[in-house]
Amino acid sequence: MKQFAFYKLYSDILDGMNDTDAGKFAMRICEYEFEDKQPEEELSGKERFYWNNISDMLAEVKEAESSGKSLKRYNLRSEHFTFYETYFDAMKLLKGNELGAFVKAICAYMFRGEEAQFKDKEIQGYFNLCKLKMDISKKRKSSGSRGGKAKCGVSKIEEQAKLETDKQSVAPRDMPQVTPVEELPESKEEMTYEKFRRAYPDIQGNLYGASERYITDLNWADVATKFKADEELGRVRNIYYLARNYEQKYGQKGQAKTSGEVV
């Protein structure tokens, strides 16, 4: 990815850390988003707590953005800005407390309009170059907000009416609107999460934090069956996405659903 949504929640976490720790944690977020790297170093107790609480959110947003989708439930609820790869490139030139101070300065400028002044001219130069992108983001966000207000009111009613009309034109009223997903044969073979990972070593990633529930909640024998038979599921090569998409499509016990979207 070349960019990702950086939420104020992440900024609040960084503000609660000293500059050195904030720099390390920000790098972990960026390495995950831009390079698909999980934290390799052992996390401290505080870092583990923060990471476990945002890892599912990071994964969900990354998956959506990689497929060109937008997660409105996060975007409408939480203030955010676009974090570009060029900011990450600048971060990789810094170390220690300078790195943390630099990331905090980006957040302060985007969320509060506060412009940092660094004593080190080289770091100030990095910030000024990134600021060109940040100013473009601010303009786009401002233009989008004005456009959004103009579309409120009557247009929403018109859009809803058009949607209903389109639905009726696609199929007769007596035709069911939802076609059930065909249930695939359920495997009776005993298989645990660990056996599944050994059987499919090409599936990458790990289950962290709240997503660890999939280890015991899912019928992994049925996951294996669906993974082989379901073409869409068979293309997934990340264990978190595979478990979440399986649950959304078939439920924890492998019962096919008649509605719901698989991202």
Short mmCIF file of C-alpha atoms in Angstrom, two decimals:
data_model
loop_
_atom_site.label_atom_id
_atom_site.label_comp_id
_atom_site.label_asym_id
_atom_site.label_seq_id
_atom_site.Cartn_x
_atom_site.Cartn_y
_atom_site.Cartn_z
CA MET A 1 0.00 0.00 0.00
CA LYS A 2 1.08 3.61 -0.60
CA GLN A 3 -1.14 5.13 2.10
CA PHE A 4 -3.50 4.26 4.95
CA ALA A 5 -5.98 5.93 7.27
CA PHE A 6 -4.26 7.11 10.47
CA TYR A 7 -6.90 7.45 13.18
CA LYS A 8 -6.81 9.82 16.15
CA LEU A 9 -6.90 6.74 18.37
CA TYR A 10 -3.35 5.94 17.20
CA SER A 11 -2.26 9.52 17.87
CA ASP A 12 -3.73 9.43 21.38
CA ILE A 13 -1.71 6.29 22.11
CA LEU A 14 1.51 7.93 20.88
CA ASP A 15 0.83 11.06 22.95
CA GLY A 16 0.73 8.90 26.06
CA MET A 17 4.26 7.60 25.41
CA ASN A 18 7.66 9.23 25.62
CA ASP A 19 9.20 10.14 22.26
CA THR A 20 11.44 7.06 22.07
CA ASP A 21 8.62 4.57 22.75
CA ALA A 22 6.25 6.52 20.50
CA GLY A 23 8.73 6.26 17.64
CA LYS A 24 9.04 2.48 18.04
CA PHE A 25 5.27 1.99 18.21
CA ALA A 26 4.62 4.24 15.21
CA MET A 27 7.19 2.25 13.22
CA ARG A 28 5.37 -0.98 14.09
CA ILE A 29 2.11 0.47 12.78
CA CYS A 30 3.74 1.70 9.57
CA GLU A 31 5.71 -1.51 8.98
CA TYR A 32 2.47 -3.48 9.31
CA GLU A 33 0.55 -1.20 6.94
CA PHE A 34 3.23 -0.58 4.31
CA GLU A 35 5.34 -3.76 4.52
CA ASP A 36 2.90 -6.30 6.01
CA LYS A 37 5.26 -6.99 8.92
CA GLN A 38 4.04 -8.21 12.28
CA PRO A 39 5.97 -6.97 15.35
CA GLU A 40 9.16 -9.03 15.46
CA GLU A 41 10.66 -7.75 18.71
CA GLU A 42 9.17 -8.78 22.03
CA LEU A 43 6.62 -6.18 23.09
CA SER A 44 6.62 -4.60 26.53
CA GLY A 45 3.49 -5.00 28.65
CA LYS A 46 2.17 -1.58 27.65
CA GLU A 47 3.01 -2.08 23.97
CA ARG A 48 1.32 -5.49 23.94
CA PHE A 49 -1.81 -4.00 25.52
CA TYR A 50 -2.02 -1.24 22.91
CA TRP A 51 -1.18 -3.55 19.98
CA ASN A 52 -3.72 -6.19 20.98
CA ASN A 53 -6.41 -3.51 21.11
CA ILE A 54 -5.73 -2.02 17.67
CA SER A 55 -4.41 -5.03 15.70
CA ASP A 56 -7.86 -6.17 14.55
CA MET A 57 -8.73 -2.62 13.53
CA LEU A 58 -5.45 -2.26 11.61
CA ALA A 59 -6.06 -5.57 9.81
CA GLU A 60 -9.67 -4.77 8.94
CA VAL A 61 -8.86 -1.29 7.63
CA LYS A 62 -5.86 -2.57 5.70
CA GLU A 63 -7.91 -5.29 4.01
CA ALA A 64 -10.63 -2.82 3.05
CA GLU A 65 -8.21 -0.21 1.72
CA SER A 66 -6.23 -2.82 -0.22
CA SER A 67 -9.42 -3.75 -2.07
CA GLY A 68 -10.38 -0.10 -2.67
CA LYS A 69 -13.13 0.00 -0.05
CA SER A 70 -13.75 2.46 2.79
CA LEU A 71 -14.79 1.50 6.29
CA LYS A 72 -17.43 4.10 7.05
CA ARG A 73 -18.04 2.78 10.56
CA TYR A 74 -14.52 3.85 11.48
CA ASN A 75 -14.23 6.91 9.25
CA LEU A 76 -17.50 8.48 10.39
CA ARG A 77 -16.85 7.76 14.06
CA SER A 78 -13.17 8.65 14.36
CA GLU A 79 -11.17 11.61 13.10
CA HIS A 80 -8.38 10.52 10.75
CA PHE A 81 -6.01 11.61 8.00
CA THR A 82 -4.20 9.89 5.13
CA PHE A 83 -0.74 8.71 6.17
CA TYR A 84 1.42 8.57 3.02
CA GLU A 85 4.42 6.35 2.40
CA THR A 86 6.63 9.43 2.08
CA TYR A 87 6.09 10.10 5.81
CA PHE A 88 7.27 6.55 6.50
CA ASP A 89 10.34 7.12 4.30
CA ALA A 90 11.22 10.16 6.42
CA MET A 91 10.67 8.18 9.64
CA LYS A 92 13.20 5.58 8.51
CA LEU A 93 15.86 8.31 8.42
CA LEU A 94 15.37 9.04 12.12
CA LYS A 95 16.04 7.16 15.34
CA GLY A 96 15.26 7.34 19.04
CA ASN A 97 13.38 10.31 20.44
CA GLU A 98 13.75 12.23 17.15
CA LEU A 99 11.58 9.62 15.41
CA GLY A 100 8.83 9.84 18.03
CA ALA A 101 8.90 13.64 18.05
CA PHE A 102 8.63 13.66 14.24
CA VAL A 103 5.55 11.41 14.17
CA LYS A 104 3.90 13.35 16.98
CA ALA A 105 4.53 16.55 15.00
CA ILE A 106 2.72 15.10 11.97
CA CYS A 107 -0.26 14.15 14.17
CA ALA A 108 -0.29 17.55 15.89
CA TYR A 109 -0.35 19.33 12.53
CA MET A 110 -3.08 17.16 11.03
CA PHE A 111 -5.36 16.89 14.08
CA ARG A 112 -4.77 20.23 15.83
CA GLY A 113 -3.19 22.49 13.22
CA GLU A 114 -0.04 22.92 15.34
CA GLU A 115 3.14 23.35 13.30
CA ALA A 116 6.36 22.09 14.88
CA GLN A 117 9.69 23.86 14.72
CA PHE A 118 12.69 21.54 15.04
CA LYS A 119 16.09 22.76 16.18
CA ASP A 120 17.74 20.29 13.81
CA LYS A 121 17.54 21.83 10.33
CA GLU A 122 17.69 18.44 8.61
CA ILE A 123 14.66 17.16 10.55
CA GLN A 124 12.87 20.44 9.86
CA GLY A 125 13.55 19.88 6.17
CA TYR A 126 11.98 16.41 6.34
CA PHE A 127 8.93 17.88 8.05
CA ASN A 128 8.60 20.71 5.53
CA LEU A 129 8.64 18.26 2.62
CA CYS A 130 6.01 16.07 4.29
CA LYS A 131 4.00 19.20 5.05
CA LEU A 132 3.45 19.69 1.31
CA LYS A 133 1.50 16.41 1.26
CA MET A 134 -0.22 17.21 4.54
CA ASP A 135 -1.51 20.53 3.20
CA ILE A 136 -2.95 18.75 0.15
CA SER A 137 -4.72 16.30 2.51
CA LYS A 138 -6.15 19.17 4.52
CA LYS A 139 -7.49 20.84 1.36
CA ARG A 140 -9.09 17.63 0.10
CA LYS A 141 -10.69 16.99 3.47
CA SER A 142 -12.06 20.53 3.59
CA SER A 143 -13.45 20.26 0.06
CA GLY A 144 -14.99 16.88 0.85
CA SER A 145 -16.74 18.26 3.92
CA ARG A 146 -18.31 21.11 1.94
CA GLY A 147 -19.39 18.70 -0.79
CA GLY A 148 -20.92 16.39 1.77
CA LYS A 149 -23.06 19.16 3.25
CA ALA A 150 -24.36 20.12 -0.17
CA LYS A 151 -25.60 16.58 -0.74
CA CYS A 152 -27.66 16.40 2.45
CA GLY A 153 -31.44 16.84 2.69
CA VAL A 154 -33.55 16.26 -0.40
CA SER A 155 -30.78 14.39 -2.23
CA LYS A 156 -30.85 11.60 0.34
CA ILE A 157 -34.56 11.10 -0.26
CA GLU A 158 -33.96 11.10 -3.99
CA GLU A 159 -31.13 8.59 -3.64
CA GLN A 160 -33.31 6.26 -1.56
CA ALA A 161 -36.14 6.51 -4.07
CA LYS A 162 -33.73 5.73 -6.92
CA LEU A 163 -32.39 2.75 -4.97
CA GLU A 164 -35.88 1.32 -4.49
CA THR A 165 -36.68 1.86 -8.17
CA ASP A 166 -33.48 0.10 -9.22
CA LYS A 167 -34.30 -2.87 -6.99
CA GLN A 168 -37.73 -3.24 -8.56
CA SER A 169 -36.36 -2.96 -12.09
CA VAL A 170 -33.81 -5.71 -11.56
CA ALA A 171 -36.26 -8.48 -10.64
CA PRO A 172 -40.03 -9.09 -10.34
CA ARG A 173 -41.57 -8.53 -6.91
CA ASP A 174 -42.19 -12.23 -6.34
CA MET A 175 -38.54 -13.09 -6.95
CA PRO A 176 -36.46 -13.46 -3.75
CA GLN A 177 -33.90 -10.71 -3.36
CA VAL A 178 -31.28 -12.89 -1.67
CA THR A 179 -29.96 -16.12 -3.09
CA PRO A 180 -28.79 -18.54 -0.38
CA VAL A 181 -25.15 -19.55 -0.51
CA GLU A 182 -24.93 -23.19 -1.48
CA GLU A 183 -23.83 -25.25 1.50
CA LEU A 184 -20.70 -27.26 0.90
CA PRO A 185 -20.24 -30.70 2.46
CA GLU A 186 -19.02 -30.48 6.05
CA SER A 187 -15.93 -32.43 6.95
CA LYS A 188 -16.09 -34.88 9.86
CA GLU A 189 -12.31 -35.09 10.19
CA GLU A 190 -10.92 -33.83 13.49
CA MET A 191 -8.67 -30.86 12.92
CA THR A 192 -7.36 -28.19 15.27
CA TYR A 193 -6.07 -24.73 14.44
CA GLU A 194 -2.50 -25.99 14.89
CA LYS A 195 -3.06 -28.91 12.49
CA PHE A 196 -4.61 -26.54 9.95
CA ARG A 197 -1.54 -24.25 10.07
CA ARG A 198 0.76 -27.24 9.56
CA ALA A 199 -1.37 -28.47 6.66
CA TYR A 200 -1.28 -25.06 4.92
CA PRO A 201 2.16 -23.51 5.60
CA ASP A 202 1.72 -21.00 2.76
CA ILE A 203 -0.97 -19.13 4.73
CA GLN A 204 0.80 -16.23 6.42
CA GLY A 205 0.25 -14.14 9.55
CA ASN A 206 -0.95 -14.90 13.07
CA LEU A 207 -4.01 -14.33 15.24
CA TYR A 208 -3.48 -11.54 17.75
CA GLY A 209 -5.56 -10.01 20.52
CA ALA A 210 -9.31 -10.38 20.10
CA SER A 211 -8.84 -12.45 16.94
CA GLU A 212 -7.34 -15.28 19.04
CA ARG A 213 -10.94 -16.37 19.68
CA TYR A 214 -10.95 -17.94 16.20
CA ILE A 215 -8.48 -20.58 17.44
CA THR A 216 -11.18 -22.26 19.54
CA ASP A 217 -14.40 -20.81 18.12
CA LEU A 218 -14.08 -22.07 14.53
CA ASN A 219 -14.64 -25.58 13.21
CA TRP A 220 -11.20 -25.92 11.61
CA ALA A 221 -12.07 -29.20 9.91
CA ASP A 222 -14.85 -27.38 8.10
CA VAL A 223 -12.57 -24.40 7.43
CA ALA A 224 -10.22 -26.83 5.65
CA THR A 225 -13.10 -28.28 3.64
CA LYS A 226 -14.40 -24.86 2.59
CA PHE A 227 -10.87 -23.62 1.86
CA LYS A 228 -10.49 -26.42 -0.71
CA ALA A 229 -13.98 -26.15 -2.22
CA ASP A 230 -14.76 -22.42 -2.04
CA GLU A 231 -12.83 -20.60 -4.78
CA GLU A 232 -13.14 -17.20 -3.10
CA LEU A 233 -11.94 -18.49 0.28
CA GLY A 234 -9.16 -20.49 -1.36
CA ARG A 235 -7.52 -17.31 -2.65
CA VAL A 236 -6.95 -15.91 0.85
CA ARG A 237 -3.38 -16.22 2.11
CA ASN A 238 -3.61 -14.51 5.51
CA ILE A 239 -4.92 -16.48 8.49
CA TYR A 240 -6.80 -13.54 10.05
CA TYR A 241 -8.62 -12.66 6.81
CA LEU A 242 -9.33 -16.35 6.17
CA ALA A 243 -10.86 -16.89 9.62
CA ARG A 244 -12.91 -13.68 9.50
CA ASN A 245 -14.20 -14.26 5.96
CA TYR A 246 -15.10 -17.86 6.79
CA GLU A 247 -17.07 -16.76 9.87
CA GLN A 248 -18.87 -14.03 7.91
CA LYS A 249 -19.82 -16.43 5.13
CA TYR A 250 -20.50 -19.68 6.98
CA GLY A 251 -20.69 -18.85 10.69
CA GLN A 252 -18.53 -20.39 13.39
CA LYS A 253 -19.89 -23.92 12.86
CA GLY A 254 -19.89 -23.84 9.07
CA GLN A 255 -23.60 -23.19 8.41
CA ALA A 256 -24.03 -21.29 5.14
CA LYS A 257 -25.60 -17.86 5.53
CA THR A 258 -28.18 -16.28 3.21
CA SER A 259 -27.04 -12.72 3.75
CA GLY A 260 -24.04 -10.74 4.81
CA GLU A 261 -21.08 -9.44 2.92
CA VAL A 262 -17.69 -11.09 2.76
CA VAL A 263 -15.05 -8.46 2.39
#
